[in-house]
Amino acid sequence: MIPAARTPTVPAAPADPADIAGATGSVGPAGPVGPVGHPGPIEPTGRAAELVRLLGLAPHPEGGWYAELFRSPRAVQPQDGRPPRAALTSIDFLLAAGQHSAWHRVASDEVWHLLEGGPLRLWLASPALDAVNALELGPAGGPGAAPRQVVPAGWWQAAEPLGEYAWAGATVGPGFEFDDFAFGRDDAPLRRALQARWPELQRLL
């Protein structure tokens, strides 16, 4: 479970979109799914561009920039029917201002570690789609923030930097494979839930 102190939630369909950061509600009846726009790639500048170069980062399908840092040579057998996976994988991941990590889910647990920049807002939606939580990665001791946050296996997640950039590490166990990855924009129940209850968060699809 995610510690309660780290899970401010989001109210359903707030009157003012600016109020969406910080509170929860339940997903109600699903409605029709509307179109979602996808902005083109954003080229990082300044320190973010320097990190892309120094770390050898490449564009990530979900948005932002990444490079795999480690893939364990040891294999484990997941207990959910998947084939064997590397015991652990870890990537460098960078989001520049104006970019976001689109709604997606991974079949394994994932830990985000803020390495530089930030803060970074991490949005989580439970598999039951009954709540959306807003977590924040920031310096230890900062108000409402922590340098690490955990995304349980199967939870929907999205992320966006609140400053000029956020460089994070993402560690997944059992190790990441794209076969274990799904985009939210391809999932009708998630899209209906966002449209019905959290329409402002459709921008992250």
mmCIF file of C-alpha atoms in Angstrom:
data_model
loop_
_atom_site.group_PDB
_atom_site.id
_atom_site.type_symbol
_atom_site.label_atom_id
_atom_site.label_comp_id
_atom_site.label_asym_id
_atom_site.label_seq_id
_atom_site.Cartn_x
_atom_site.Cartn_y
_atom_site.Cartn_z
ATOM 1 C CA MET A 1 0.000 0.000 0.000
ATOM 2 C CA ILE A 2 1.074 3.595 -0.561
ATOM 3 C CA PRO A 3 1.561 5.533 2.703
ATOM 4 C CA ALA A 4 -1.447 7.748 3.370
ATOM 5 C CA ALA A 5 0.778 10.724 4.047
ATOM 6 C CA ARG A 6 2.012 10.584 0.463
ATOM 7 C CA THR A 7 -1.339 10.301 -1.286
ATOM 8 C CA PRO A 8 -3.252 13.557 -1.652
ATOM 9 C CA THR A 9 -6.174 12.819 -3.919
ATOM 10 C CA VAL A 10 -8.096 14.509 -6.676
ATOM 11 C CA PRO A 11 -11.765 15.524 -6.508
ATOM 12 C CA ALA A 12 -14.081 14.329 -9.246
ATOM 13 C CA ALA A 13 -14.700 16.965 -11.921
ATOM 14 C CA PRO A 14 -13.737 20.062 -9.901
ATOM 15 C CA ALA A 15 -15.297 23.338 -10.909
ATOM 16 C CA ASP A 16 -11.880 24.947 -11.242
ATOM 17 C CA PRO A 17 -9.199 22.876 -13.010
ATOM 18 C CA ALA A 18 -6.598 24.563 -10.807
ATOM 19 C CA ASP A 19 -8.129 22.728 -7.829
ATOM 20 C CA ILE A 20 -7.347 19.307 -9.269
ATOM 21 C CA ALA A 21 -3.971 19.004 -7.550
ATOM 22 C CA GLY A 22 -4.537 17.783 -4.155
ATOM 23 C CA ALA A 23 -7.751 15.902 -3.297
ATOM 24 C CA THR A 24 -10.343 11.946 -4.356
ATOM 25 C CA GLY A 25 -13.499 10.724 -5.441
ATOM 26 C CA SER A 26 -14.995 7.645 -6.947
ATOM 27 C CA VAL A 27 -15.405 6.779 -10.570
ATOM 28 C CA GLY A 28 -19.039 6.882 -11.545
ATOM 29 C CA PRO A 29 -20.882 5.572 -14.594
ATOM 30 C CA ALA A 30 -18.715 5.464 -17.672
ATOM 31 C CA GLY A 31 -19.557 7.849 -20.466
ATOM 32 C CA PRO A 32 -18.470 8.138 -24.099
ATOM 33 C CA VAL A 33 -14.787 8.575 -24.786
ATOM 34 C CA GLY A 34 -13.764 11.849 -26.378
ATOM 35 C CA PRO A 35 -10.748 12.595 -28.576
ATOM 36 C CA VAL A 36 -7.395 13.205 -26.965
ATOM 37 C CA GLY A 37 -4.681 15.457 -28.428
ATOM 38 C CA HIS A 38 -1.018 14.508 -28.419
ATOM 39 C CA PRO A 39 1.492 17.360 -28.663
ATOM 40 C CA GLY A 40 4.613 16.890 -30.736
ATOM 41 C CA PRO A 41 8.005 16.238 -29.161
ATOM 42 C CA ILE A 42 9.593 19.024 -27.133
ATOM 43 C CA GLU A 43 13.328 19.576 -27.451
ATOM 44 C CA PRO A 44 14.943 20.133 -24.043
ATOM 45 C CA THR A 45 17.116 23.176 -23.449
ATOM 46 C CA GLY A 46 19.702 24.253 -20.877
ATOM 47 C CA ARG A 47 20.586 21.722 -18.197
ATOM 48 C CA ALA A 48 17.960 19.276 -19.465
ATOM 49 C CA ALA A 49 19.578 19.239 -22.912
ATOM 50 C CA GLU A 50 22.971 18.750 -21.274
ATOM 51 C CA LEU A 51 21.700 15.732 -19.351
ATOM 52 C CA VAL A 52 20.196 14.207 -22.491
ATOM 53 C CA ARG A 53 23.620 14.460 -24.102
ATOM 54 C CA LEU A 54 25.697 13.338 -21.097
ATOM 55 C CA LEU A 55 23.477 10.360 -20.294
ATOM 56 C CA GLY A 56 22.901 9.325 -23.900
ATOM 57 C CA LEU A 57 19.133 9.544 -23.545
ATOM 58 C CA ALA A 58 16.715 8.722 -26.352
ATOM 59 C CA PRO A 59 13.017 9.631 -26.748
ATOM 60 C CA HIS A 60 10.698 7.375 -24.744
ATOM 61 C CA PRO A 61 7.382 6.224 -26.272
ATOM 62 C CA GLU A 62 5.468 7.542 -23.243
ATOM 63 C CA GLY A 63 7.159 10.965 -23.479
ATOM 64 C CA GLY A 64 10.418 12.327 -22.164
ATOM 65 C CA TRP A 65 13.881 10.829 -22.560
ATOM 66 C CA TYR A 66 15.445 7.634 -21.226
ATOM 67 C CA ALA A 67 18.294 5.135 -21.284
ATOM 68 C CA GLU A 68 18.469 1.729 -19.643
ATOM 69 C CA LEU A 69 21.103 1.814 -16.906
ATOM 70 C CA PHE A 70 20.952 -1.759 -15.607
ATOM 71 C CA ARG A 71 19.335 -5.083 -16.452
ATOM 72 C CA SER A 72 20.018 -7.897 -14.014
ATOM 73 C CA PRO A 73 21.552 -11.032 -15.540
ATOM 74 C CA ARG A 74 19.530 -13.070 -13.047
ATOM 75 C CA ALA A 75 16.059 -14.227 -14.066
ATOM 76 C CA VAL A 76 12.992 -14.617 -11.864
ATOM 77 C CA GLN A 77 9.643 -16.255 -12.525
ATOM 78 C CA PRO A 78 6.712 -13.858 -11.940
ATOM 79 C CA GLN A 79 3.756 -15.414 -10.145
ATOM 80 C CA ASP A 80 1.179 -13.883 -12.495
ATOM 81 C CA GLY A 81 1.659 -16.121 -15.527
ATOM 82 C CA ARG A 82 4.257 -14.017 -17.311
ATOM 83 C CA PRO A 83 7.387 -15.667 -18.693
ATOM 84 C CA PRO A 84 10.669 -15.282 -16.773
ATOM 85 C CA ARG A 85 11.910 -11.726 -16.393
ATOM 86 C CA ALA A 86 15.175 -10.103 -15.376
ATOM 87 C CA ALA A 87 15.183 -9.767 -11.606
ATOM 88 C CA LEU A 88 15.570 -5.979 -11.805
ATOM 89 C CA THR A 89 15.885 -3.197 -14.366
ATOM 90 C CA SER A 90 16.643 0.485 -13.936
ATOM 91 C CA ILE A 91 16.568 3.459 -16.304
ATOM 92 C CA ASP A 92 17.465 7.126 -16.316
ATOM 93 C CA PHE A 93 14.376 9.143 -17.245
ATOM 94 C CA LEU A 94 14.090 12.856 -17.911
ATOM 95 C CA LEU A 95 11.123 15.141 -18.449
ATOM 96 C CA ALA A 96 11.621 18.754 -19.537
ATOM 97 C CA ALA A 97 9.102 21.527 -18.914
ATOM 98 C CA GLY A 98 6.109 21.018 -21.194
ATOM 99 C CA GLN A 99 6.631 17.253 -21.433
ATOM 100 C CA HIS A 100 4.797 14.538 -19.568
ATOM 101 C CA SER A 101 4.903 10.801 -19.095
ATOM 102 C CA ALA A 102 1.589 9.658 -20.569
ATOM 103 C CA TRP A 103 -0.862 7.513 -18.623
ATOM 104 C CA HIS A 104 0.397 3.932 -18.655
ATOM 105 C CA ARG A 105 0.686 0.883 -16.449
ATOM 106 C CA VAL A 106 3.399 -1.705 -15.879
ATOM 107 C CA ALA A 107 2.863 -5.285 -14.699
ATOM 108 C CA SER A 108 5.657 -4.996 -12.100
ATOM 109 C CA ASP A 109 6.295 -2.733 -9.114
ATOM 110 C CA GLU A 110 8.185 0.457 -9.977
ATOM 111 C CA VAL A 111 10.142 2.862 -7.772
ATOM 112 C CA TRP A 112 10.783 6.443 -8.911
ATOM 113 C CA HIS A 113 13.861 8.238 -7.517
ATOM 114 C CA LEU A 114 14.314 11.968 -8.115
ATOM 115 C CA LEU A 115 17.980 12.575 -8.992
ATOM 116 C CA GLU A 116 18.038 16.233 -10.062
ATOM 117 C CA GLY A 117 15.662 19.067 -10.865
ATOM 118 C CA GLY A 118 12.014 18.732 -10.019
ATOM 119 C CA PRO A 119 9.714 18.741 -8.265
ATOM 120 C CA LEU A 120 8.012 15.969 -10.227
ATOM 121 C CA ARG A 121 4.294 15.285 -9.896
ATOM 122 C CA LEU A 122 3.339 11.634 -10.159
ATOM 123 C CA TRP A 123 -0.326 10.791 -10.786
ATOM 124 C CA LEU A 124 -1.595 7.336 -9.801
ATOM 125 C CA ALA A 125 -4.930 5.661 -10.517
ATOM 126 C CA SER A 126 -5.832 2.420 -8.801
ATOM 127 C CA PRO A 127 -6.675 -0.635 -10.936
ATOM 128 C CA ALA A 128 -10.291 -0.292 -9.758
ATOM 129 C CA LEU A 129 -10.326 3.305 -11.092
ATOM 130 C CA ASP A 130 -11.944 4.488 -7.857
ATOM 131 C CA ALA A 131 -9.358 7.147 -6.972
ATOM 132 C CA VAL A 132 -6.624 9.293 -8.489
ATOM 133 C CA ASN A 133 -3.687 10.211 -6.236
ATOM 134 C CA ALA A 134 -1.236 13.068 -6.750
ATOM 135 C CA LEU A 135 2.217 12.365 -5.321
ATOM 136 C CA GLU A 136 5.215 14.656 -5.499
ATOM 137 C CA LEU A 137 8.896 13.830 -5.788
ATOM 138 C CA GLY A 138 11.094 16.491 -4.231
ATOM 139 C CA PRO A 139 13.901 16.982 -1.702
ATOM 140 C CA ALA A 140 13.657 15.039 1.563
ATOM 141 C CA GLY A 141 11.888 17.134 4.171
ATOM 142 C CA GLY A 142 10.101 19.286 1.617
ATOM 143 C CA PRO A 143 6.404 19.971 2.236
ATOM 144 C CA GLY A 144 4.318 17.051 0.977
ATOM 145 C CA ALA A 145 7.185 15.614 -1.076
ATOM 146 C CA ALA A 146 9.596 12.678 -0.922
ATOM 147 C CA PRO A 147 12.649 11.861 -3.057
ATOM 148 C CA ARG A 148 11.234 8.397 -3.818
ATOM 149 C CA GLN A 149 7.749 7.142 -4.627
ATOM 150 C CA VAL A 150 6.447 3.639 -5.326
ATOM 151 C CA VAL A 151 3.977 2.659 -8.055
ATOM 152 C CA PRO A 152 2.453 -0.753 -7.298
ATOM 153 C CA ALA A 153 2.204 -3.263 -10.121
ATOM 154 C CA GLY A 154 -0.827 -2.736 -12.338
ATOM 155 C CA TRP A 155 -1.575 0.841 -11.232
ATOM 156 C CA TRP A 156 -2.037 3.536 -13.852
ATOM 157 C CA GLN A 157 0.556 6.298 -13.684
ATOM 158 C CA ALA A 158 1.475 9.562 -15.370
ATOM 159 C CA ALA A 159 4.066 12.210 -14.496
ATOM 160 C CA GLU A 160 4.931 15.822 -15.226
ATOM 161 C CA PRO A 161 7.719 18.159 -14.061
ATOM 162 C CA LEU A 162 6.736 21.174 -11.986
ATOM 163 C CA GLY A 163 9.988 23.003 -12.739
ATOM 164 C CA GLU A 164 12.322 23.336 -15.719
ATOM 165 C CA TYR A 165 13.091 19.604 -15.769
ATOM 166 C CA ALA A 166 13.136 16.471 -13.634
ATOM 167 C CA TRP A 167 15.775 13.747 -13.937
ATOM 168 C CA ALA A 168 14.650 10.556 -12.222
ATOM 169 C CA GLY A 169 15.625 6.938 -11.963
ATOM 170 C CA ALA A 170 12.936 4.304 -12.442
ATOM 171 C CA THR A 171 13.610 0.826 -11.057
ATOM 172 C CA VAL A 172 11.285 -2.063 -11.907
ATOM 173 C CA GLY A 173 11.092 -5.538 -10.416
ATOM 174 C CA PRO A 174 10.558 -8.073 -11.848
ATOM 175 C CA GLY A 175 12.407 -6.333 -14.659
ATOM 176 C CA PHE A 176 10.706 -4.229 -17.295
ATOM 177 C CA GLU A 177 9.695 -5.533 -20.716
ATOM 178 C CA PHE A 178 7.547 -3.619 -23.177
ATOM 179 C CA ASP A 179 5.275 -6.687 -23.280
ATOM 180 C CA ASP A 180 4.322 -5.731 -19.705
ATOM 181 C CA PHE A 181 3.511 -2.112 -20.628
ATOM 182 C CA ALA A 182 0.143 -0.646 -21.698
ATOM 183 C CA PHE A 183 -0.820 2.912 -22.673
ATOM 184 C CA GLY A 184 -3.821 4.494 -20.993
ATOM 185 C CA ARG A 185 -4.966 6.003 -24.265
ATOM 186 C CA ASP A 186 -5.572 2.445 -25.506
ATOM 187 C CA ASP A 187 -7.670 1.481 -22.461
ATOM 188 C CA ALA A 188 -11.339 2.392 -22.800
ATOM 189 C CA PRO A 189 -12.228 2.004 -19.070
ATOM 190 C CA LEU A 190 -9.468 4.402 -18.018
ATOM 191 C CA ARG A 191 -10.398 6.922 -20.686
ATOM 192 C CA ARG A 192 -14.067 6.792 -19.668
ATOM 193 C CA ALA A 193 -13.154 7.219 -15.995
ATOM 194 C CA LEU A 194 -10.965 10.229 -16.691
ATOM 195 C CA GLN A 195 -13.584 11.843 -18.882
ATOM 196 C CA ALA A 196 -16.380 11.254 -16.372
ATOM 197 C CA ARG A 197 -14.568 12.139 -13.137
ATOM 198 C CA TRP A 198 -11.182 13.753 -13.787
ATOM 199 C CA PRO A 199 -11.490 15.411 -17.204
ATOM 200 C CA GLU A 200 -8.522 17.735 -16.659
ATOM 201 C CA LEU A 201 -6.241 14.683 -16.477
ATOM 202 C CA GLN A 202 -7.166 13.585 -20.002
ATOM 203 C CA ARG A 203 -4.387 15.940 -21.120
ATOM 204 C CA LEU A 204 -1.921 13.286 -19.888
ATOM 205 C CA LEU A 205 -3.269 10.496 -22.115
#
